[in-house]
Coordinates of C-alpha atoms in Angstrom, one line a residue:
Chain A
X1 CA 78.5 124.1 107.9
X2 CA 79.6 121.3 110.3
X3 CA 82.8 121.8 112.3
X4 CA 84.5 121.3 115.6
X5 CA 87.3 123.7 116.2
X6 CA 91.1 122.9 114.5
X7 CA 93.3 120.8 116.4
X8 CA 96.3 120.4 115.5
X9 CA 97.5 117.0 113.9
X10 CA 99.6 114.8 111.9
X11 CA 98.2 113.6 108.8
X12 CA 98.5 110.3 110.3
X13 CA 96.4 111.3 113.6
X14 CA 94.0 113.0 111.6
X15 CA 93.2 109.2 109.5
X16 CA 93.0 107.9 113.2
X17 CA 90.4 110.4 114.3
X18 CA 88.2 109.9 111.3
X19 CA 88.6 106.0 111.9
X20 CA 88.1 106.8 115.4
X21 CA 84.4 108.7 114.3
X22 CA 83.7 106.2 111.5
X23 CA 84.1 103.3 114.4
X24 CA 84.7 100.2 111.7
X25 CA 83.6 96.9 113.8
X26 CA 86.8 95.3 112.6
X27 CA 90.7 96.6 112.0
X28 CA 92.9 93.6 111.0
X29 CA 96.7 95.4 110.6
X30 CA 100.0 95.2 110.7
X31 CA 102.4 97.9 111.8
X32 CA 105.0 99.6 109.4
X33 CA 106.5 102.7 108.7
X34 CA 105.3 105.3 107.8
X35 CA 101.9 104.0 108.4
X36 CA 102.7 103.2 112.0
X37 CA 100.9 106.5 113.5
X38 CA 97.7 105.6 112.0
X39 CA 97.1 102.2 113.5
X40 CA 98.9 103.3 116.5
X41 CA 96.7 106.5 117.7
X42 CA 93.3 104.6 116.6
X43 CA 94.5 101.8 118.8
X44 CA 94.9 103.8 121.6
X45 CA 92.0 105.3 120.9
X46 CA 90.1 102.3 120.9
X47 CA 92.0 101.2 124.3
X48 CA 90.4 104.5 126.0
X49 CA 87.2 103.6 125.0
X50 CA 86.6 106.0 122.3
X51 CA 85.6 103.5 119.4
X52 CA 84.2 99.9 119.9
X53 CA 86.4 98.9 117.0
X54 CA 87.9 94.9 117.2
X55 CA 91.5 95.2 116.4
X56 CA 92.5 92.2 115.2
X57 CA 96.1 92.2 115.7
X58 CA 97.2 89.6 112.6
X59 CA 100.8 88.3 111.6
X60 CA 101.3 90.4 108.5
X61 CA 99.9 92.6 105.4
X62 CA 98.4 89.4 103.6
X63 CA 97.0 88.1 107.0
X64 CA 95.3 92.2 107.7
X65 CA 93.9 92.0 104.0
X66 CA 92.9 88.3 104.1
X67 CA 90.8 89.1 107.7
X68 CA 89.8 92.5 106.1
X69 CA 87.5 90.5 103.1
X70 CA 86.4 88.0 105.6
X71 CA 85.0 90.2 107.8
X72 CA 83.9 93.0 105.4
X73 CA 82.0 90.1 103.7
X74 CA 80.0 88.6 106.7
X75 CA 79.0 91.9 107.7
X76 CA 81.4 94.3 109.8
X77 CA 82.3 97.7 108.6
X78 CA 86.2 97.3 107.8
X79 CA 89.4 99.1 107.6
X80 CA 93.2 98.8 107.9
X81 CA 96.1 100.4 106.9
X82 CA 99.6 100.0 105.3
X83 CA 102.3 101.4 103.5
X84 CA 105.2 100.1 100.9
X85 CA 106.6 96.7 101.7
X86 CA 103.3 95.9 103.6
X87 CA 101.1 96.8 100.1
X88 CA 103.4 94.5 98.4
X89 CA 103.5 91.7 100.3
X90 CA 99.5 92.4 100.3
X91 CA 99.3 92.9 97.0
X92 CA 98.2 89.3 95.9
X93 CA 95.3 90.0 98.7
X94 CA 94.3 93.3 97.5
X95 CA 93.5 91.8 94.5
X96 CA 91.1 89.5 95.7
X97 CA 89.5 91.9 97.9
X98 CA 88.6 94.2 94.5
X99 CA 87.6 90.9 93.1
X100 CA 85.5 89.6 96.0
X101 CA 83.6 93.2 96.1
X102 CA 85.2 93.5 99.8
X103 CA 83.6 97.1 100.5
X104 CA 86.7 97.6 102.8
X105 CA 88.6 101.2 103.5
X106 CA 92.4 101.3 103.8
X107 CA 94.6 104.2 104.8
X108 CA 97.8 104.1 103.0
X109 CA 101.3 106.0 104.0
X110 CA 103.5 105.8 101.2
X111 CA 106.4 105.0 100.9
X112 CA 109.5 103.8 98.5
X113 CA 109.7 100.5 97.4
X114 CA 112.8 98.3 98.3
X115 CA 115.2 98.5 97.3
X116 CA 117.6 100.0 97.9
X117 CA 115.3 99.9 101.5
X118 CA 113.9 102.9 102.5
X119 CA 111.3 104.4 103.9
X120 CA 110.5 107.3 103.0
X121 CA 107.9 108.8 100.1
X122 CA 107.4 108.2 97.1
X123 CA 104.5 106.5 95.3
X124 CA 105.4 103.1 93.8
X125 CA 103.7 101.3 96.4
X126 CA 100.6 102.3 95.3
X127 CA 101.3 102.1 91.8
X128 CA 102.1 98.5 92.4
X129 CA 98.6 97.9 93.3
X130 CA 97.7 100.6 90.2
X131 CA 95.4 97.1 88.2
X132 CA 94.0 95.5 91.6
X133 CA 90.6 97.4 90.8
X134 CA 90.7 98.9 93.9
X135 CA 89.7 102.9 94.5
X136 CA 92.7 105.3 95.2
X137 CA 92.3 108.6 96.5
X138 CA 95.3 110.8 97.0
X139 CA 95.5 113.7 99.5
X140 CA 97.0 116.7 99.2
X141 CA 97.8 117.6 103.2
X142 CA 96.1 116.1 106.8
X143 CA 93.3 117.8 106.2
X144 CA 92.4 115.9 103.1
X145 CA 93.8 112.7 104.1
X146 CA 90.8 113.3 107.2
X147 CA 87.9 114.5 104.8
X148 CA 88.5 111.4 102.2
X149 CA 88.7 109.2 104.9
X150 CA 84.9 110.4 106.2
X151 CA 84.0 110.2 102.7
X152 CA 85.6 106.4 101.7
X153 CA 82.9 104.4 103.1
X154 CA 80.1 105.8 101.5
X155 CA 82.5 105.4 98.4
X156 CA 83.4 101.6 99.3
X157 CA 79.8 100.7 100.5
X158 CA 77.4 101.8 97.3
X159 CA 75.4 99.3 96.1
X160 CA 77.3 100.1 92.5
X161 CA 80.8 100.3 94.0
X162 CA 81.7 97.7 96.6
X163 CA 85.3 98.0 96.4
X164 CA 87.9 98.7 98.1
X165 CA 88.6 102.3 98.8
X166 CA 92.1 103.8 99.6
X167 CA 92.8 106.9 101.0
X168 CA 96.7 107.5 100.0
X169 CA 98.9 110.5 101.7
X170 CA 102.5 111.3 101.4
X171 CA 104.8 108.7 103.9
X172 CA 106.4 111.6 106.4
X173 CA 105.3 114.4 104.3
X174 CA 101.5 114.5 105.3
X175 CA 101.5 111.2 108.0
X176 CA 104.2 112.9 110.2
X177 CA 103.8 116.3 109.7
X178 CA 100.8 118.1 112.3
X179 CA 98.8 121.0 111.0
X180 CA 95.8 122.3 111.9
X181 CA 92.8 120.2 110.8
X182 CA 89.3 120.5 110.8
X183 CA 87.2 117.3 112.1
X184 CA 83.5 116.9 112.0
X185 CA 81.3 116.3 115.3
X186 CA 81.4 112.7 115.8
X187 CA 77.9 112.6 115.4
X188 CA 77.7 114.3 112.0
X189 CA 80.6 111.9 111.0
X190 CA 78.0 109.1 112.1
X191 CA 75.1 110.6 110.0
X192 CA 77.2 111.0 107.0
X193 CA 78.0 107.6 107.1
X194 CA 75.5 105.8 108.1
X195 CA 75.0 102.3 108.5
X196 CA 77.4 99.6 107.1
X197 CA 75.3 97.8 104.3
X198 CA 75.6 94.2 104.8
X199 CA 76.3 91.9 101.5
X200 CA 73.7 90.7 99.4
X201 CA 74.9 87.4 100.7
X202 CA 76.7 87.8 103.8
X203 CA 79.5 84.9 104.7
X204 CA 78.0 83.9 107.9
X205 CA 74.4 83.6 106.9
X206 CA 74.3 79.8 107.5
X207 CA 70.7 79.8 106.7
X208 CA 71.6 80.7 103.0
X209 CA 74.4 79.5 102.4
X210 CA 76.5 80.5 99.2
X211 CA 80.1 80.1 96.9
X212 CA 81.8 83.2 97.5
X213 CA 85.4 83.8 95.6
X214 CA 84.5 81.0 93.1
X215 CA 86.5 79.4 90.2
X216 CA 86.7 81.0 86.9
X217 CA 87.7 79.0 84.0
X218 CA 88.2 80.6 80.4
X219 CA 84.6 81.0 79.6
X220 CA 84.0 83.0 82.6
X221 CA 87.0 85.0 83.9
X222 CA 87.2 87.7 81.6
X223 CA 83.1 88.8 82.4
X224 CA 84.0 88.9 86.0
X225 CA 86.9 91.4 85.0
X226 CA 85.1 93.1 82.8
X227 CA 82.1 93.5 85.6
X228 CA 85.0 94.6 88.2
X229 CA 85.8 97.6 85.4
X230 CA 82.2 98.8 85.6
X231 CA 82.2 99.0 89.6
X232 CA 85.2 101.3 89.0
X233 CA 83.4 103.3 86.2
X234 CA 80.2 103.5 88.5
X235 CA 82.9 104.6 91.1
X236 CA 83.5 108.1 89.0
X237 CA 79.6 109.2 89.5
X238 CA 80.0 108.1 93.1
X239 CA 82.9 110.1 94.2
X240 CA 81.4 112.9 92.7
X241 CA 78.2 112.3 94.6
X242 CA 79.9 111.7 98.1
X243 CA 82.1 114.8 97.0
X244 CA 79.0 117.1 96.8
X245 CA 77.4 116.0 100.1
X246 CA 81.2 116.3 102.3
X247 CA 80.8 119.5 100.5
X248 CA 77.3 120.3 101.7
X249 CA 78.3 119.2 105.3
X250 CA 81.7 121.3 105.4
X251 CA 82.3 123.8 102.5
X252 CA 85.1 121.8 101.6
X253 CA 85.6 120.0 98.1
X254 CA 87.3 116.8 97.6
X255 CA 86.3 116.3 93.9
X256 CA 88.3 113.8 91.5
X257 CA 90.1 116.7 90.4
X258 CA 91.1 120.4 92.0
X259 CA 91.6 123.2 89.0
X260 CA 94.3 125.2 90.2
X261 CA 94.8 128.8 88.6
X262 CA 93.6 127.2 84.8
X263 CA 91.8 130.4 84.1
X264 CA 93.9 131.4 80.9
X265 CA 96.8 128.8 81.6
X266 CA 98.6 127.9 78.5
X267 CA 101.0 125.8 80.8
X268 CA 99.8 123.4 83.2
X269 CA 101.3 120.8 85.7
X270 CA 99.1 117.9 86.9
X271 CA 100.4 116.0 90.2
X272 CA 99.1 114.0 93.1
X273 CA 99.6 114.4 96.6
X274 CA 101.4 116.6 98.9
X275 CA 103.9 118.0 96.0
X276 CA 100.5 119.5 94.3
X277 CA 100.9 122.2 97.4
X278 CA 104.2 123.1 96.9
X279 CA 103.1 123.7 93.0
X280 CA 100.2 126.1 94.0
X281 CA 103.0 128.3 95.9
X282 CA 105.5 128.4 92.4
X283 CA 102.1 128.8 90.4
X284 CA 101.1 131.8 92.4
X285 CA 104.7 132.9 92.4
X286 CA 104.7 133.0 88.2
X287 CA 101.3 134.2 88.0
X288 CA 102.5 137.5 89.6
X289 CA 105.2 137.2 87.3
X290 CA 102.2 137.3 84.6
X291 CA 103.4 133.9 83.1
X292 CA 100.1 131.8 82.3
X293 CA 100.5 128.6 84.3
X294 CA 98.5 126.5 86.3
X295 CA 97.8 123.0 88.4
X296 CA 95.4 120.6 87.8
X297 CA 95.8 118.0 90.8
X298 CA 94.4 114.5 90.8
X299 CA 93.0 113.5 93.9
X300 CA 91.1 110.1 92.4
X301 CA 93.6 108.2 90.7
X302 CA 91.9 105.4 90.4
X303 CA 89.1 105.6 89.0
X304 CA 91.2 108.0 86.5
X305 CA 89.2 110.8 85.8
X306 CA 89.7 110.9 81.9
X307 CA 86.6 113.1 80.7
X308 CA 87.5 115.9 83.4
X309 CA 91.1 115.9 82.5
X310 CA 90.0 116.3 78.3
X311 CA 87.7 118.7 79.5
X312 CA 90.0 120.8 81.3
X313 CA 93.5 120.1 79.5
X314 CA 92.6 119.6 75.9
X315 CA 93.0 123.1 74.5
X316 CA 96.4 124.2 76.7
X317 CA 99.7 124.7 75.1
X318 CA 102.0 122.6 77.3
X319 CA 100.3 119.8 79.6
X320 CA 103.2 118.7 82.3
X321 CA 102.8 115.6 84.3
X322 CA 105.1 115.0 87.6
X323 CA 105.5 111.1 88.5
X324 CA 106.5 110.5 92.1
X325 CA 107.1 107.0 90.8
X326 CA 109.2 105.5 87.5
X327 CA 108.1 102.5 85.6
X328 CA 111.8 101.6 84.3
X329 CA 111.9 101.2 80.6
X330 CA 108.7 102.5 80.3
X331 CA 106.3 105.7 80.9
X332 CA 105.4 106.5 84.6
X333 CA 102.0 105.7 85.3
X334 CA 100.6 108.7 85.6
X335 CA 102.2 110.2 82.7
X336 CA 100.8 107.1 80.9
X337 CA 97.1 108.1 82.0
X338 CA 97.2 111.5 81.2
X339 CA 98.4 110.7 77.6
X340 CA 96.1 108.5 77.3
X341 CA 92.9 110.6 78.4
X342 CA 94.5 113.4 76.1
X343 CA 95.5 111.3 73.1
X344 CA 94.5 113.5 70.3
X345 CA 94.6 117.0 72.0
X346 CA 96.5 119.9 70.6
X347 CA 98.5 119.8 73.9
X348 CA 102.5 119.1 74.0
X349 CA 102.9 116.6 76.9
X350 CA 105.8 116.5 78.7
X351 CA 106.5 114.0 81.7
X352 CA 109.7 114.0 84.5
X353 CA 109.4 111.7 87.4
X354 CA 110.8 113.3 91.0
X355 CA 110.8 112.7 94.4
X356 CA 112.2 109.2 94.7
X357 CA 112.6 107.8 97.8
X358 CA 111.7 110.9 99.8
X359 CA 113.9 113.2 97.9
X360 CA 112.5 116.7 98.0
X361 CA 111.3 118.8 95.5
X362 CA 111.9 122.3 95.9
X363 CA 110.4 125.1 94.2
X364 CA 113.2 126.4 92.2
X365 CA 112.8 123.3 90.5
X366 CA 109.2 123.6 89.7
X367 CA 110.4 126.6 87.9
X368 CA 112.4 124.8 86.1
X369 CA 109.8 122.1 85.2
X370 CA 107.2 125.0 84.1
X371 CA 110.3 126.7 81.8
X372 CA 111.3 123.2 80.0
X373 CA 114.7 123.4 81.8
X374 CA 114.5 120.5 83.8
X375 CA 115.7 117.2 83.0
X376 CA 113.2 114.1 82.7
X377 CA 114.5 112.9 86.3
X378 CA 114.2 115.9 88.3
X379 CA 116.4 116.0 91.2
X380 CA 118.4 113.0 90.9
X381 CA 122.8 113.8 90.6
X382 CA 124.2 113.3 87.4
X383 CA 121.3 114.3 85.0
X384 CA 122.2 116.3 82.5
X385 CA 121.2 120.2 82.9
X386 CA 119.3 121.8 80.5
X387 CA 119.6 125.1 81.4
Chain B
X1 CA 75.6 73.5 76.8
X2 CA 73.9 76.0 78.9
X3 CA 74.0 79.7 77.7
X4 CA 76.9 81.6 79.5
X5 CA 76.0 84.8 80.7
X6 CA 77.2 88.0 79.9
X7 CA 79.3 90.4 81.9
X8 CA 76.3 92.5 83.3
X9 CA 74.3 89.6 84.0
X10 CA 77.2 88.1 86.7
X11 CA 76.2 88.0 90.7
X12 CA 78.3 90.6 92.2
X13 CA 81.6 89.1 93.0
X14 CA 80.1 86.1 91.8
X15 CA 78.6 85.1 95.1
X16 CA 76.8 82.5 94.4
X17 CA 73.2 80.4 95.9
X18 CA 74.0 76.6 95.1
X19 CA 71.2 76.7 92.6
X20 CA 73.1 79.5 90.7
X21 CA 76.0 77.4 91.0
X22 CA 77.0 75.3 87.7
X23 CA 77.3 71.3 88.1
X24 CA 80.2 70.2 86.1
X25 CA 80.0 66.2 85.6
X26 CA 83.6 65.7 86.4
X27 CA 83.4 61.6 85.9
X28 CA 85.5 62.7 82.6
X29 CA 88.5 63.4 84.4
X30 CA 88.9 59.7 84.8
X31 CA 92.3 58.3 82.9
X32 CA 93.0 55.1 84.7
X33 CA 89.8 53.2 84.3
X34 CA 87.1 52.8 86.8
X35 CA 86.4 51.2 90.5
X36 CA 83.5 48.0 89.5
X37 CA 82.1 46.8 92.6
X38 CA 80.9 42.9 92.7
X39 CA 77.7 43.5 94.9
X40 CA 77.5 40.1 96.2
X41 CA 81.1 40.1 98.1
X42 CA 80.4 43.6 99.9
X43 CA 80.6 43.3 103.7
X44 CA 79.2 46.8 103.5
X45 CA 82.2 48.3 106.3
X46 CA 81.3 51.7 103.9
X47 CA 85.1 52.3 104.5
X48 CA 84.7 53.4 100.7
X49 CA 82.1 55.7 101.4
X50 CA 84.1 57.1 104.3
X51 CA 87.4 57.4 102.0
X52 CA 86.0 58.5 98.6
X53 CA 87.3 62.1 97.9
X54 CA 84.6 63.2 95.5
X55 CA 81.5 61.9 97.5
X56 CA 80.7 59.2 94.2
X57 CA 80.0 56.1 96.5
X58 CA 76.2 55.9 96.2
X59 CA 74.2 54.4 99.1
X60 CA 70.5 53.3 99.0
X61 CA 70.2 54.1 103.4
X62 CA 73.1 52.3 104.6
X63 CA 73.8 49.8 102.1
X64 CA 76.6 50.0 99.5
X65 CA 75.0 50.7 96.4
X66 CA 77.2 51.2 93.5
X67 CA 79.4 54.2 92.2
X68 CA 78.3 57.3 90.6
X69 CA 80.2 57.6 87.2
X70 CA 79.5 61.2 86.7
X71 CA 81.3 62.5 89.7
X72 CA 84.2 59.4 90.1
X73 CA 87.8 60.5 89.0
X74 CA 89.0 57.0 89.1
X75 CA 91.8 57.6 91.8
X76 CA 91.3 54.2 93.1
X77 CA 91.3 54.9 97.1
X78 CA 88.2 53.0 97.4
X79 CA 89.6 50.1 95.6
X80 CA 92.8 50.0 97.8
X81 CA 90.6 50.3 101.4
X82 CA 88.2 47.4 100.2
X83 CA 88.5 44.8 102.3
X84 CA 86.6 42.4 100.8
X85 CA 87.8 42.6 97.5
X86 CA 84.5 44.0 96.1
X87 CA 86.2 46.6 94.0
X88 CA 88.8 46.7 91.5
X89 CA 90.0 49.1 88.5
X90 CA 88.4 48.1 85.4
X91 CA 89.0 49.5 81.8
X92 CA 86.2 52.0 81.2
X93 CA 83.6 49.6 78.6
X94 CA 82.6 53.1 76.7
X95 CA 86.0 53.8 75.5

């Protein structure tokens, strides 16, 4: 086991130490809310000296992700960092990047979409980007948002992967709010690592010179997607490898997928983020109660880990899956994967989207949501009550 | 027609060496006819050579030698700088 002793941070500091310890060569970002911290503690840290990192200091989200590529691709270990309105006016970028094979790491705060404007949690931004082909990791409190930040680059930069990786955390929830959090050594942050592992053909090597981001017409576009999917499905074994050496290094796991309570649980919730901790509390609460529930949180999103959740969800009575984002006139989109990866089972599905625009979810209504009394939009004035 | 590759046989990203890269003859584009020079009026100023977009004015050293076809989109800038009247829009003789 590898630790310094807790300090106590934001979830937001806690992205900027881990930056701080992965020292990237290059940061091209934008400020926003609630992503602000992030950039804002790395760059001090980088003005005292403590990272060698180049901030580049660009003129929006599409300018941090254009720079991002460029130098990911000739060379430089990468990161920035947005939330919301910044992912979507990135979007367009972010999809080149997965494209392009930029092996890139981005912190994400998020945050509501406008409008109305806003800018507090809720997970749409990310869902925006949901088909960019990019790797989205979701943490649970600071503490995770630092461990999958140590672990994204060894995701990002395998050979197999070469994607973008995206460590997500509640806007506010986790980026604002300090708790105690365990860092690595620097040094043992270094080692784990390692060295940035240049393209096969690198943008600046004059001496070969080479097409990067070229045209595809009709008769090659759709392999290039379909080779983009495979990096993703390569992604799954990766994760899982980088999982098992964090874990090695800290006794901490950071798997796909965290099994909370399933021992015997006819009745399980699946979530992301920081909500999944405010289920564990109502979980153990009906547990003493003798009721047979349980959690299954997601903490890879993309790639979707559909095997694990068969595996573990297949044979339950009730599966439950809480959105923090709606897809008007449509199913949310992680209610959409989870039906999808159980399509077949013996398990009812049910599916309620919450937590809008930073609205809170309280435990009483997890209750409610585990006893079928809560309406589809959980939360929200006006919905019908079922009890 | 070469034989397109499949998906796992793509560059990653599809970064690509210029001898990977494919060589479309893009002298079919042409709709408008085609720039004839007369050879024996050229003053050889090259201003052609200096405006052609597509890099189809063929030189033998420093001497105006004639247009590549496969590569010429017909857009006519090199007729339109001649001064000497070497060049002018023809209809294409192939149809």
């Amino acid at each position: 086991m590898s630790t310094v002793a807790q300090q106590l941070l934001t979830g937001g500091e806690a992205v900027a130490h881990a930056l701080c310890q992965i020292q990237p060569d290059v940061v091209p970002v934008y400020p926003i809310t609630p992503q602000t911290p992030i950039i804002q503690t790395f760059s001090s840290l980088v003005a005292d000296g403590e990272a060698h990192t180049e901030i580049v200091n660009v003129e929006s989200e599409h300018s941090a992700m254009s720079a991002a590529i460029g130098a990911a691709l000739a060379g430089a270990r990468t990161a920035t960092a947005t939330s919301s309105q910044g992912l979507a006016l990135m979007a367009e970028v972010v999809y080149i990047a997965a494209s392009m094979r930029a092996p890139l790491t981005m912190a994400v705060g998020n945050r509501a979409l406008s409008g109305p404007i806003n800018i507090h949690c809720d997970h749409s931004d990310s869902m925006l980007i949901r088909d960019s082909g990019v790797v989205q990791l979701f943490a649970e409190n600071a503490q995770e948002a630092y461990d999958l930040m140590v672990m994204a680059p060894r995701i990002a930069e395998h050979p197999e992967v070469s994607l973008p990786v995206l460590v997500c955390q509640d806007g506010f929830t986790i980026t604002h709010a300090a708790e105690p959090v365990s860092m690595l050594a620097d040094d043992d942050v270094q080692a784990f690592v390692g060295a940035y592992r240049t393209p096969v053909r690198p943008l600046l090597d004059a001496a070969h010179p080479a097409t990067h981001g070229p045209f595809a017409m009709p008769d090659y576009y759709f392999e290039f997607r379909r080779a983009q999917g495979a990096a993703l499905e390569a992604a799954r074994f990766v994760v899982a490898e980088v999982a098992d050496d964090f874990a090695r290094l800290t006794g901490r796991r950071n798997d796909a997928v965290e099994s909370y309570r399933l021992d015997g649980a006819d009745v399980v919730v699946v979530a992301l983020g920081s909500t999944a901790g405010t289920v564990k509390d109502v979980v153990d609460e009906l547990r003493d109660g003798g009721e047979p529930v349980g959690l299954l949180k997601i903490r890879s999103f993309r790639p979707f880990p559909a095997a694990a959740l068969w595996r573990l969800l297949a044979d339950r009575r009730e599966v439950i899956v809480l959105d923090r984002a709606d897809s008007p006139g449509g199913a949310p989109p992680l209610a959409a994967d989870v039906a999808f990866a159980l399509a077949g089972c013996g398990a009812t599905l049910r599916g309620h989207v919450y937590g809008l625009g930073g609205r809170d979810l309280h435990p009483e209504a997890i209750r409610e949501i585990f006893h079928d009394q809560a309406p589809r939009y959980v939360g929200v004035r006006g919905e019908p009550c079922l009890v | 027609m070469p034989q397109l590759k499949q998906w796992n046989e793509l560059p990653v990203a599809g970064a690509l060496a210029p001898a990977d890269a494919a060589q479309p003859v893009t002298g079919g584009w042409r709709t408008a006819g085609r720039p004839v020079p007369q050879l024996a009026t050229c003053v050889n100023c090259l201003l052609c050579w200096l405006y052609c977009p597509d890099s189809a004015i063929v030189l033998d050293g420093t001497t105006f030698a004639g247009i590549d076809y496969d590569y010429c989109k017909g857009c006519a800038l090199c007729v339109e700088v001649c001064p000497a009247g070497t060049l002018s829009m023809q209809q294409e003789d192939d149809g």
